[in-house]
mmCIF file of C-alpha atoms in Angstrom:
data_model
loop_
_atom_site.group_PDB
_atom_site.id
_atom_site.type_symbol
_atom_site.label_atom_id
_atom_site.label_comp_id
_atom_site.label_asym_id
_atom_site.label_seq_id
_atom_site.Cartn_x
_atom_site.Cartn_y
_atom_site.Cartn_z
ATOM 1 C CA MET A 537 -43.205 53.865 -4.321
ATOM 2 C CA ARG A 538 -42.425 52.113 -7.643
ATOM 3 C CA LEU A 539 -42.491 48.796 -6.028
ATOM 4 C CA ILE A 540 -45.960 49.254 -4.450
ATOM 5 C CA PHE A 541 -47.360 50.261 -8.040
ATOM 6 C CA ILE A 542 -45.731 47.381 -9.592
ATOM 7 C CA THR A 543 -47.225 44.981 -7.192
ATOM 8 C CA LEU A 544 -50.655 46.527 -7.391
ATOM 9 C CA LEU A 545 -50.627 46.402 -10.906
ATOM 10 C CA ALA A 546 -49.688 42.538 -11.103
ATOM 11 C CA LEU A 547 -52.368 41.880 -8.647
ATOM 12 C CA ILE A 548 -55.087 43.560 -10.295
ATOM 13 C CA LEU A 549 -54.113 41.827 -13.685
ATOM 14 C CA ALA A 550 -54.253 38.494 -11.732
ATOM 15 C CA THR A 551 -57.516 39.076 -10.510
ATOM 16 C CA VAL A 552 -59.065 40.312 -13.890
ATOM 17 C CA VAL A 553 -57.358 37.604 -15.786
ATOM 18 C CA GLY A 554 -58.335 34.878 -13.240
ATOM 19 C CA LEU A 555 -61.942 35.797 -12.543
ATOM 20 C CA GLY A 556 -62.528 36.835 -16.142
ATOM 21 C CA ALA A 557 -61.402 33.245 -17.289
ATOM 22 C CA THR A 558 -63.509 31.748 -14.734
ATOM 23 C CA TRP A 559 -66.590 33.627 -15.500
ATOM 24 C CA LEU A 560 -65.962 32.779 -19.382
ATOM 25 C CA THR A 561 -65.708 29.147 -18.865
ATOM 26 C CA ALA A 562 -68.616 28.873 -16.246
ATOM 27 C CA THR A 563 -70.900 30.700 -18.605
ATOM 28 C CA ARG A 564 -69.799 29.485 -22.110
ATOM 29 C CA GLY A 565 -68.585 25.851 -20.867
ATOM 30 C CA THR A 566 -65.479 24.107 -22.220
ATOM 31 C CA ASP A 567 -64.719 21.323 -24.676
ATOM 32 C CA LEU A 568 -63.686 19.016 -21.973
ATOM 33 C CA GLY A 569 -65.206 15.570 -22.467
ATOM 34 C CA THR A 570 -67.852 17.060 -24.856
ATOM 35 C CA LEU A 571 -69.373 14.571 -27.160
ATOM 36 C CA THR A 572 -70.279 16.494 -30.616
ATOM 37 C CA ILE A 573 -72.396 14.790 -33.211
ATOM 38 C CA GLY A 574 -73.563 17.087 -35.845
ATOM 39 C CA THR A 575 -74.686 20.388 -34.238
ATOM 40 C CA TRP A 576 -75.618 18.567 -31.095
ATOM 41 C CA THR A 577 -73.389 18.492 -28.175
ATOM 42 C CA ALA A 578 -73.422 16.399 -24.883
ATOM 43 C CA ARG A 579 -71.198 16.005 -21.708
ATOM 44 C CA PRO A 580 -72.012 12.351 -20.481
ATOM 45 C CA LYS A 581 -69.446 12.854 -17.835
ATOM 46 C CA THR A 582 -71.467 15.341 -16.144
ATOM 47 C CA GLY A 583 -73.675 12.622 -15.036
ATOM 48 C CA THR A 584 -70.908 10.651 -13.233
ATOM 49 C CA ALA A 585 -69.063 11.270 -10.088
ATOM 50 C CA ASP A 586 -65.756 12.163 -12.193
ATOM 51 C CA VAL A 587 -67.141 15.395 -13.629
ATOM 52 C CA ASP A 588 -64.613 17.819 -14.595
ATOM 53 C CA PRO A 589 -64.264 20.897 -12.266
ATOM 54 C CA TYR A 590 -65.174 23.332 -15.195
ATOM 55 C CA SER A 591 -68.646 21.559 -15.605
ATOM 56 C CA ARG A 592 -68.957 21.561 -11.905
ATOM 57 C CA ALA A 593 -68.523 25.151 -11.950
ATOM 58 C CA THR A 594 -71.263 25.621 -14.676
ATOM 59 C CA ILE A 595 -73.616 23.394 -13.040
ATOM 60 C CA ALA A 596 -73.349 25.360 -9.764
ATOM 61 C CA ARG A 597 -73.627 28.597 -11.305
ATOM 62 C CA SER A 598 -76.860 27.786 -13.411
ATOM 63 C CA GLY A 599 -78.398 25.710 -10.685
ATOM 64 C CA GLU A 600 -79.361 22.858 -12.848
ATOM 65 C CA LEU A 601 -78.931 19.085 -11.812
ATOM 66 C CA PRO A 602 -76.999 17.298 -14.390
ATOM 67 C CA ILE A 603 -78.949 14.135 -15.709
ATOM 68 C CA GLY A 604 -77.395 11.067 -14.157
ATOM 69 C CA ALA A 605 -75.200 8.602 -16.358
ATOM 70 C CA GLY A 606 -77.623 5.607 -15.254
ATOM 71 C CA ASP A 607 -80.607 7.604 -16.045
ATOM 72 C CA GLY A 608 -79.679 8.981 -19.521
ATOM 73 C CA VAL A 609 -77.990 11.740 -21.397
ATOM 74 C CA ALA A 610 -78.783 15.218 -22.641
ATOM 75 C CA PHE A 611 -78.104 16.558 -26.070
ATOM 76 C CA SER A 612 -78.238 20.412 -26.736
ATOM 77 C CA ALA A 613 -78.208 22.381 -29.836
ATOM 78 C CA THR A 614 -78.132 26.213 -30.260
ATOM 79 C CA THR A 615 -77.319 26.510 -34.041
ATOM 80 C CA ASP A 616 -78.512 24.468 -37.006
ATOM 81 C CA ASP A 617 -76.511 22.207 -39.106
ATOM 82 C CA ARG A 618 -74.995 25.083 -40.935
ATOM 83 C CA LYS A 619 -74.078 27.014 -37.679
ATOM 84 C CA ARG A 620 -76.535 29.562 -37.735
ATOM 85 C CA PRO A 621 -77.932 30.344 -34.316
ATOM 86 C CA LEU A 622 -81.534 29.069 -33.780
ATOM 87 C CA ASP A 623 -83.908 31.928 -34.472
ATOM 88 C CA GLY A 624 -87.602 31.619 -33.038
ATOM 89 C CA ARG A 625 -88.827 34.035 -35.751
ATOM 90 C CA CYS A 626 -87.681 31.473 -38.290
ATOM 91 C CA ASP A 627 -88.988 28.088 -39.375
ATOM 92 C CA VAL A 628 -86.619 25.344 -38.397
ATOM 93 C CA VAL A 629 -87.135 21.667 -39.295
ATOM 94 C CA VAL A 630 -85.630 19.133 -36.746
ATOM 95 C CA SER A 631 -85.907 15.802 -38.775
ATOM 96 C CA GLY A 632 -84.456 12.263 -39.002
ATOM 97 C CA VAL A 633 -83.916 9.580 -36.254
ATOM 98 C CA THR A 634 -82.694 9.294 -32.817
ATOM 99 C CA PRO A 635 -80.036 7.074 -31.332
ATOM 100 C CA ALA A 636 -81.436 3.951 -29.658
ATOM 101 C CA ALA A 637 -83.045 4.563 -26.249
ATOM 102 C CA ARG A 638 -86.146 3.478 -24.431
ATOM 103 C CA PHE A 639 -87.694 7.055 -24.334
ATOM 104 C CA TRP A 640 -86.709 10.641 -25.602
ATOM 105 C CA THR A 641 -87.869 13.967 -25.230
ATOM 106 C CA LEU A 642 -87.128 17.012 -27.220
ATOM 107 C CA THR A 643 -87.519 20.185 -25.470
ATOM 108 C CA LEU A 644 -87.221 23.773 -26.308
ATOM 109 C CA TYR A 645 -85.714 26.491 -23.751
ATOM 110 C CA ASP A 646 -84.782 30.144 -23.960
ATOM 111 C CA SER A 647 -81.119 31.097 -23.349
ATOM 112 C CA LYS A 648 -81.522 30.849 -19.467
ATOM 113 C CA GLY A 649 -83.050 27.334 -19.383
ATOM 114 C CA ARG A 650 -86.751 28.460 -19.012
ATOM 115 C CA LEU A 651 -89.825 27.230 -20.957
ATOM 116 C CA VAL A 652 -91.130 29.463 -23.455
ATOM 117 C CA ALA A 653 -94.873 30.205 -22.956
ATOM 118 C CA ASN A 654 -97.359 29.375 -25.360
ATOM 119 C CA SER A 655 -101.218 28.938 -25.848
ATOM 120 C CA LEU A 656 -100.833 25.208 -26.318
ATOM 121 C CA GLU A 657 -98.650 24.657 -23.356
ATOM 122 C CA ARG A 658 -96.559 22.770 -25.843
ATOM 123 C CA TYR A 659 -93.041 22.782 -24.457
ATOM 124 C CA GLY A 660 -91.616 19.822 -26.253
ATOM 125 C CA PHE A 661 -92.246 16.331 -27.460
ATOM 126 C CA THR A 662 -91.895 12.800 -26.093
ATOM 127 C CA SER A 663 -90.888 9.761 -28.328
ATOM 128 C CA GLU A 664 -94.565 8.382 -27.487
ATOM 129 C CA GLU A 665 -96.399 11.408 -28.718
ATOM 130 C CA ILE A 666 -94.533 12.336 -31.780
ATOM 131 C CA ILE A 667 -96.100 11.633 -35.244
ATOM 132 C CA ARG A 668 -93.917 9.556 -37.362
ATOM 133 C CA ASN A 669 -93.454 8.610 -41.029
ATOM 134 C CA THR A 670 -94.165 5.194 -42.038
ATOM 135 C CA ASP A 671 -90.070 4.321 -41.850
ATOM 136 C CA GLY A 672 -89.991 5.461 -38.237
ATOM 137 C CA SER A 673 -88.391 8.970 -38.800
ATOM 138 C CA PHE A 674 -89.833 11.945 -37.700
ATOM 139 C CA GLU A 675 -90.244 15.678 -38.459
ATOM 140 C CA VAL A 676 -90.622 18.391 -36.087
ATOM 141 C CA ARG A 677 -91.445 22.089 -37.357
ATOM 142 C CA VAL A 678 -90.259 24.646 -34.792
ATOM 143 C CA ALA A 679 -91.789 27.844 -35.768
ATOM 144 C CA SER A 680 -93.650 30.762 -33.886
ATOM 145 C CA ARG A 681 -96.904 30.348 -36.213
ATOM 146 C CA ALA A 682 -99.039 27.050 -36.049
ATOM 147 C CA ARG A 683 -97.872 24.514 -38.317
ATOM 148 C CA ALA A 684 -99.179 21.256 -39.597
ATOM 149 C CA GLY A 685 -97.732 17.859 -37.935
ATOM 150 C CA ASN A 686 -95.351 18.114 -35.178
ATOM 151 C CA TRP A 687 -95.384 21.989 -34.449
ATOM 152 C CA LEU A 688 -93.094 23.218 -31.460
ATOM 153 C CA PRO A 689 -93.739 26.996 -30.750
ATOM 154 C CA THR A 690 -91.244 29.303 -30.292
ATOM 155 C CA GLY A 691 -93.088 32.114 -29.033
ATOM 156 C CA GLY A 692 -91.349 34.275 -31.426
ATOM 157 C CA ILE A 693 -88.147 34.661 -29.211
ATOM 158 C CA GLU A 694 -84.899 35.606 -30.854
ATOM 159 C CA ARG A 695 -82.629 32.842 -29.583
ATOM 160 C CA TYR A 696 -83.649 29.369 -28.151
ATOM 161 C CA ALA A 697 -81.977 26.147 -27.577
ATOM 162 C CA LEU A 698 -83.268 22.753 -28.175
ATOM 163 C CA MET A 699 -82.513 19.590 -25.787
ATOM 164 C CA LEU A 700 -82.855 16.179 -26.852
ATOM 165 C CA ARG A 701 -82.680 13.825 -23.800
ATOM 166 C CA LEU A 702 -82.231 10.190 -24.322
ATOM 167 C CA TYR A 703 -83.427 7.961 -21.334
ATOM 168 C CA ASP A 704 -82.271 4.444 -20.702
ATOM 169 C CA THR A 705 -79.862 4.500 -23.743
ATOM 170 C CA PRO A 706 -76.435 2.830 -24.567
ATOM 171 C CA VAL A 707 -75.272 6.564 -25.771
ATOM 172 C CA GLY A 708 -72.803 7.815 -23.273
ATOM 173 C CA VAL A 709 -69.093 8.255 -22.294
ATOM 174 C CA ALA A 710 -67.983 5.504 -24.980
ATOM 175 C CA THR A 711 -70.022 7.045 -27.697
ATOM 176 C CA ARG A 712 -67.810 8.863 -30.264
ATOM 177 C CA THR A 713 -69.430 9.317 -33.784
ATOM 178 C CA GLN A 714 -72.760 9.695 -35.696
ATOM 179 C CA ARG A 715 -72.746 5.899 -36.467
ATOM 180 C CA ASP A 716 -73.123 5.055 -32.817
ATOM 181 C CA ALA A 717 -75.731 7.843 -32.413
ATOM 182 C CA PRO A 718 -77.573 9.198 -35.336
ATOM 183 C CA MET A 719 -78.888 12.255 -34.397
ATOM 184 C CA PRO A 720 -81.555 14.402 -36.065
ATOM 185 C CA SER A 721 -80.469 16.992 -38.400
ATOM 186 C CA ILE A 722 -81.699 20.759 -37.943
ATOM 187 C CA ALA A 723 -82.314 23.138 -40.876
ATOM 188 C CA THR A 724 -83.541 26.581 -40.944
ATOM 189 C CA VAL A 725 -86.061 26.463 -43.905
ATOM 190 C CA GLY A 726 -87.280 30.038 -43.898
ATOM 191 C CA CYS A 727 -87.070 33.432 -42.283
ATOM 192 C CA PRO A 728 -89.593 36.028 -42.462
ATOM 193 C CA MET B 473 -39.606 48.557 -19.307
ATOM 194 C CA ILE B 474 -38.152 45.222 -18.650
ATOM 195 C CA ARG B 475 -39.776 45.438 -15.263
ATOM 196 C CA LEU B 476 -43.259 46.481 -16.421
ATOM 197 C CA LEU B 477 -43.130 43.371 -18.832
ATOM 198 C CA LEU B 478 -42.064 40.930 -15.947
ATOM 199 C CA THR B 479 -45.011 42.545 -13.818
ATOM 200 C CA ILE B 480 -47.479 41.811 -16.566
ATOM 201 C CA ILE B 481 -46.053 38.165 -16.758
ATOM 202 C CA ALA B 482 -46.144 37.849 -13.180
ATOM 203 C CA GLY B 483 -49.733 39.048 -13.270
ATOM 204 C CA VAL B 484 -50.994 36.780 -15.755
ATOM 205 C CA LEU B 485 -49.289 33.746 -14.175
ATOM 206 C CA LEU B 486 -50.735 34.860 -10.994
ATOM 207 C CA GLY B 487 -54.227 35.079 -12.903
ATOM 208 C CA GLY B 488 -53.913 31.604 -13.703
ATOM 209 C CA VAL B 489 -53.739 30.473 -10.201
ATOM 210 C CA VAL B 490 -56.588 32.712 -9.300
ATOM 211 C CA HIS B 491 -58.501 31.185 -12.058
ATOM 212 C CA LEU B 492 -57.870 27.708 -11.130
ATOM 213 C CA VAL B 493 -58.803 28.297 -7.429
ATOM 214 C CA SER B 494 -62.051 30.086 -8.311
ATOM 215 C CA VAL B 495 -62.841 27.350 -10.433
ATOM 216 C CA LEU B 496 -62.591 24.617 -7.846
ATOM 217 C CA ALA B 497 -64.157 26.981 -5.333
ATOM 218 C CA LEU B 498 -67.133 27.940 -7.243
ATOM 219 C CA PRO B 499 -69.220 24.764 -6.425
ATOM 220 C CA ARG B 500 -68.715 25.418 -2.681
ATOM 221 C CA ILE B 501 -69.498 29.091 -2.725
ATOM 222 C CA ALA B 502 -72.367 29.173 -5.119
ATOM 223 C CA THR B 503 -75.633 30.372 -3.546
ATOM 224 C CA GLN B 504 -77.998 29.761 -6.366
ATOM 225 C CA ASP B 505 -77.061 25.989 -7.197
ATOM 226 C CA ALA B 506 -79.558 23.266 -7.375
ATOM 227 C CA TYR B 507 -79.242 22.328 -3.798
ATOM 228 C CA SER B 508 -79.680 25.965 -2.321
ATOM 229 C CA ARG B 509 -82.693 26.472 -4.638
ATOM 230 C CA LEU B 510 -84.520 23.177 -3.483
ATOM 231 C CA THR B 511 -83.803 23.596 0.344
ATOM 232 C CA PRO B 512 -86.732 26.271 1.007
ATOM 233 C CA MET B 513 -89.194 23.899 -1.018
ATOM 234 C CA THR B 514 -88.294 20.628 0.329
ATOM 235 C CA LYS B 515 -88.463 18.982 3.749
ATOM 236 C CA LEU B 516 -85.555 16.952 4.960
ATOM 237 C CA ASN B 517 -85.783 12.919 4.938
ATOM 238 C CA THR B 518 -89.262 13.108 3.209
ATOM 239 C CA VAL B 519 -90.358 12.990 -0.455
ATOM 240 C CA THR B 520 -91.503 16.357 -1.695
ATOM 241 C CA PRO B 521 -93.516 16.530 -4.805
ATOM 242 C CA LEU B 522 -92.010 19.113 -6.955
ATOM 243 C CA HIS B 523 -94.601 21.386 -8.990
ATOM 244 C CA LEU B 524 -94.329 20.891 -12.814
ATOM 245 C CA ALA B 525 -91.994 23.305 -14.578
ATOM 246 C CA ASP B 526 -93.657 26.162 -16.363
ATOM 247 C CA PRO B 527 -92.319 29.177 -18.332
ATOM 248 C CA ASN B 528 -92.855 31.771 -15.462
ATOM 249 C CA ASP B 529 -91.751 29.525 -12.516
ATOM 250 C CA ALA B 530 -89.449 26.653 -12.496
ATOM 251 C CA PRO B 531 -87.573 25.543 -9.718
ATOM 252 C CA MET B 532 -84.374 24.879 -11.589
ATOM 253 C CA PRO B 533 -83.546 25.692 -15.322
ATOM 254 C CA PHE B 534 -83.374 23.136 -17.940
ATOM 255 C CA MET B 535 -86.116 20.994 -16.472
ATOM 256 C CA ASP B 536 -87.684 18.174 -18.373
ATOM 257 C CA PRO B 537 -91.459 19.299 -18.744
ATOM 258 C CA ALA B 538 -92.502 15.480 -19.532
ATOM 259 C CA PHE B 539 -91.562 14.362 -16.071
ATOM 260 C CA ALA B 540 -93.026 14.439 -12.662
ATOM 261 C CA LEU B 541 -90.449 14.858 -10.058
ATOM 262 C CA ALA B 542 -90.023 14.688 -6.375
ATOM 263 C CA ILE B 543 -87.128 15.148 -4.129
ATOM 264 C CA CYS B 544 -85.894 13.986 -0.960
ATOM 265 C CA ARG B 545 -83.372 16.020 0.610
ATOM 266 C CA TYR B 546 -81.278 13.907 2.745
ATOM 267 C CA ASP B 547 -79.227 14.168 5.811
ATOM 268 C CA LEU B 548 -77.529 10.908 6.691
ATOM 269 C CA SER B 549 -76.195 12.018 10.062
ATOM 270 C CA GLY B 550 -79.391 10.419 12.057
ATOM 271 C CA GLY B 551 -78.851 7.107 10.264
ATOM 272 C CA PRO B 552 -79.102 5.352 6.943
ATOM 273 C CA ILE B 553 -82.180 6.203 4.588
ATOM 274 C CA LYS B 554 -84.393 3.755 2.909
ATOM 275 C CA LEU B 555 -85.901 4.701 -0.328
ATOM 276 C CA THR B 556 -88.974 2.809 -1.874
ATOM 277 C CA VAL B 557 -90.110 4.119 -5.222
ATOM 278 C CA PRO B 558 -92.838 2.180 -6.960
ATOM 279 C CA VAL B 559 -92.436 2.015 -10.679
ATOM 280 C CA SER B 560 -94.735 4.130 -12.919
ATOM 281 C CA GLN B 561 -96.397 2.701 -16.201
ATOM 282 C CA ALA B 562 -93.748 4.404 -18.610
ATOM 283 C CA TYR B 563 -90.385 5.133 -17.137
ATOM 284 C CA THR B 564 -89.144 5.816 -13.408
ATOM 285 C CA SER B 565 -85.640 6.654 -12.412
ATOM 286 C CA VAL B 566 -83.803 7.732 -9.219
ATOM 287 C CA SER B 567 -80.706 9.906 -9.286
ATOM 288 C CA PHE B 568 -78.456 10.610 -6.493
ATOM 289 C CA TYR B 569 -76.591 14.042 -5.930
ATOM 290 C CA THR B 570 -74.271 15.269 -3.331
ATOM 291 C CA ARG B 571 -74.451 18.604 -1.491
ATOM 292 C CA HIS B 572 -72.389 20.126 -4.543
ATOM 293 C CA ASP B 573 -74.796 18.484 -7.011
ATOM 294 C CA VAL B 574 -72.598 15.838 -8.287
ATOM 295 C CA ALA B 575 -74.600 13.074 -9.918
ATOM 296 C CA TYR B 576 -72.799 9.924 -8.282
ATOM 297 C CA TYR B 577 -75.448 7.599 -8.801
ATOM 298 C CA ALA B 578 -78.557 6.911 -11.069
ATOM 299 C CA ILE B 579 -80.774 3.882 -11.657
ATOM 300 C CA ASN B 580 -83.948 3.368 -13.606
ATOM 301 C CA ASP B 581 -86.795 0.877 -13.272
ATOM 302 C CA ARG B 582 -85.353 -1.599 -15.815
ATOM 303 C CA SER B 583 -82.018 -1.838 -14.043
ATOM 304 C CA ALA B 584 -83.562 -2.267 -11.020
ATOM 305 C CA GLY B 585 -85.625 -4.917 -12.597
ATOM 306 C CA ARG B 586 -88.598 -4.936 -9.976
ATOM 307 C CA LYS B 587 -91.950 -3.366 -9.620
ATOM 308 C CA VAL B 588 -90.512 -1.166 -6.634
ATOM 309 C CA ILE B 589 -87.111 0.528 -6.505
ATOM 310 C CA GLU B 590 -85.764 -0.197 -3.031
ATOM 311 C CA LEU B 591 -82.508 1.159 -1.963
ATOM 312 C CA ASP B 592 -80.588 1.732 1.305
ATOM 313 C CA LEU B 593 -78.624 4.904 1.328
ATOM 314 C CA MET B 594 -75.724 5.441 3.788
ATOM 315 C CA THR B 595 -72.199 7.083 4.367
ATOM 316 C CA GLU B 596 -69.289 4.890 3.774
ATOM 317 C CA ALA B 597 -68.690 5.009 7.633
ATOM 318 C CA GLN B 598 -72.048 3.439 8.270
ATOM 319 C CA HIS B 599 -71.721 0.841 5.574
ATOM 320 C CA ALA B 600 -68.653 -0.155 7.167
ATOM 321 C CA GLU B 601 -70.264 -0.397 10.595
ATOM 322 C CA LEU B 602 -73.048 -2.833 9.109
ATOM 323 C CA PRO B 603 -72.824 -6.339 10.976
ATOM 324 C CA GLU B 604 -71.344 -8.791 8.452
ATOM 325 C CA ASP B 605 -74.001 -11.209 8.840
ATOM 326 C CA GLU B 606 -76.680 -8.694 7.804
ATOM 327 C CA ASP B 607 -74.886 -7.978 4.866
ATOM 328 C CA VAL B 608 -75.031 -11.584 3.677
ATOM 329 C CA THR B 609 -78.730 -12.034 4.553
ATOM 330 C CA ALA B 610 -79.586 -9.125 2.674
ATOM 331 C CA ALA B 611 -77.739 -10.120 -0.560
ATOM 332 C CA ASP B 612 -80.500 -8.587 -2.622
ATOM 333 C CA ARG B 613 -80.520 -5.414 -0.757
ATOM 334 C CA LEU B 614 -79.084 -2.646 -2.886
ATOM 335 C CA ILE B 615 -76.735 -0.268 -0.822
ATOM 336 C CA ILE B 616 -75.563 2.945 -2.116
ATOM 337 C CA ASP B 617 -72.802 4.965 -0.376
ATOM 338 C CA SER B 618 -73.211 8.610 -0.357
ATOM 339 C CA PRO B 619 -69.906 10.521 -0.770
ATOM 340 C CA THR B 620 -71.207 13.517 1.587
ATOM 341 C CA ALA B 621 -73.636 13.310 4.405
ATOM 342 C CA THR B 622 -76.354 15.394 2.910
ATOM 343 C CA GLY B 623 -77.576 15.700 -0.566
ATOM 344 C CA LEU B 624 -80.403 14.967 -2.933
ATOM 345 C CA ILE B 625 -82.342 12.283 -4.178
ATOM 346 C CA VAL B 626 -84.388 13.069 -7.292
ATOM 347 C CA LEU B 627 -87.377 10.947 -8.135
ATOM 348 C CA LYS B 628 -88.563 11.152 -11.813
ATOM 349 C CA ALA B 629 -91.518 9.457 -13.581
ATOM 350 C CA LEU B 630 -92.312 10.044 -17.199
ATOM 351 C CA ALA B 631 -95.466 10.932 -18.410
ATOM 352 C CA ALA B 632 -95.163 9.877 -21.938
ATOM 353 C CA GLU B 633 -98.409 12.094 -22.987
ATOM 354 C CA PRO B 634 -99.592 15.203 -21.177
ATOM 355 C CA GLY B 635 -102.771 13.317 -20.113
ATOM 356 C CA LEU B 636 -100.549 10.679 -18.263
ATOM 357 C CA MET B 637 -98.984 13.430 -15.711
ATOM 358 C CA PRO B 638 -101.445 12.785 -12.976
ATOM 359 C CA GLN B 639 -100.790 9.119 -13.115
ATOM 360 C CA ALA B 640 -96.767 9.685 -13.106
ATOM 361 C CA GLN B 641 -97.513 12.115 -10.201
ATOM 362 C CA ALA B 642 -99.580 9.459 -8.359
ATOM 363 C CA SER B 643 -96.814 6.988 -8.563
ATOM 364 C CA LEU B 644 -94.330 9.221 -7.048
ATOM 365 C CA ALA B 645 -96.684 10.132 -4.448
ATOM 366 C CA ALA B 646 -96.581 6.757 -3.268
ATOM 367 C CA SER B 647 -92.880 6.542 -2.861
ATOM 368 C CA SER B 648 -91.067 7.008 0.541
ATOM 369 C CA CYS B 649 -87.693 8.103 1.926
ATOM 370 C CA LYS B 650 -87.073 7.777 5.697
ATOM 371 C CA VAL B 651 -84.403 7.569 8.172
ATOM 372 C CA GLN B 652 -84.041 3.598 9.216
ATOM 373 C CA THR B 653 -84.592 2.664 12.831
ATOM 374 C CA GLU B 654 -81.120 1.934 13.967
ATOM 375 C CA PRO B 655 -79.909 -1.706 13.178
ATOM 376 C CA PRO B 656 -77.788 -1.930 16.417
ATOM 377 C CA ALA B 657 -81.190 -1.387 18.546
ATOM 378 C CA LYS B 658 -82.792 -4.220 16.783
ATOM 379 C CA GLN B 659 -80.176 -6.669 17.549
ATOM 380 C CA ALA B 660 -79.923 -5.339 21.328
ATOM 381 C CA GLY B 661 -83.450 -6.744 21.811
ATOM 382 C CA PRO B 662 -83.160 -10.391 20.885
ATOM 383 C CA ALA B 663 -79.700 -10.739 22.447
ATOM 384 C CA PRO B 664 -80.585 -10.717 26.268
ATOM 385 C CA ALA B 665 -83.517 -13.384 25.412
ATOM 386 C CA LYS B 666 -81.015 -15.969 24.345
ATOM 387 C CA ARG B 667 -79.363 -15.780 27.821
#
């Protein structure tokens, strides 16, 4: 009787621990092969054949297709430079320059990876359509209400993610630091 | 007491095994992965344009709204596939994914270096079966080996501004992906004529 109880306990514990850890790593992701620059993170290896098993599990679960390494690299950010979560009700400024790339796009998603509805049908910017300063740098204002210049509407949602995708770029598996890849800064400048 | 402690340790260790097995198994048992999502809306061995991502209805999460997309869902069991994609004005790329969504190859218009990206996709076995002389005469032919017999080819064309989206879609509409006519059948034709 006791043996059965103990075996059962061990098996239940194994199931909870094992599946719990899998669920956690598949939803939150791991630091395996992660390239972090400022608040931006990328996993250049997910676009190659030697993608790690944790990233594969995450990709299979979310249903996205990772961007191929010969195509480009995707950086995402869910917090500003001070580690404060991006809030759609606040004014957030994304400014600076981007790493060398033939084209880039900046897109705003909700936490499930969907675009956020707005009357302008503006879901992001491409490197071609953004308005730049004379030195080539740019400033995007991410806010729920209309702003002058490059306005990216949030629709007032609570949490969102920004994704900067670089296409045809030398940035990738070999990139390590900010010097190789100068990423734009993200700052929350005002909250109602 | 010691027995309970041992039970907990055994449970946690076994949990580690369960974790590893489930992580490795997840790509194979996932029912909502990209390949499964795209299967009902794409035709086999044909280029199917994908409608643009919008907030209420997107075929996949985290799609780039600046791109026109088309999918060729392939099955190589009927023979190798020939893919031709005309290059659009801004940026065009072709990415290859296995049945389990591993991006094993991607090429863009610049690395292809031509006005049309032309590729032959085949399994490793089909590549090994290619007659050698044909391999030599077609030195400029780009051959990609697919690790799995089925998979996805994603064709992307950038619309640098929203107004350029129709052009990007039109350039993808001109691309093709089809099963090649059997190379051995071609050779069988001229062979008797020599005699």
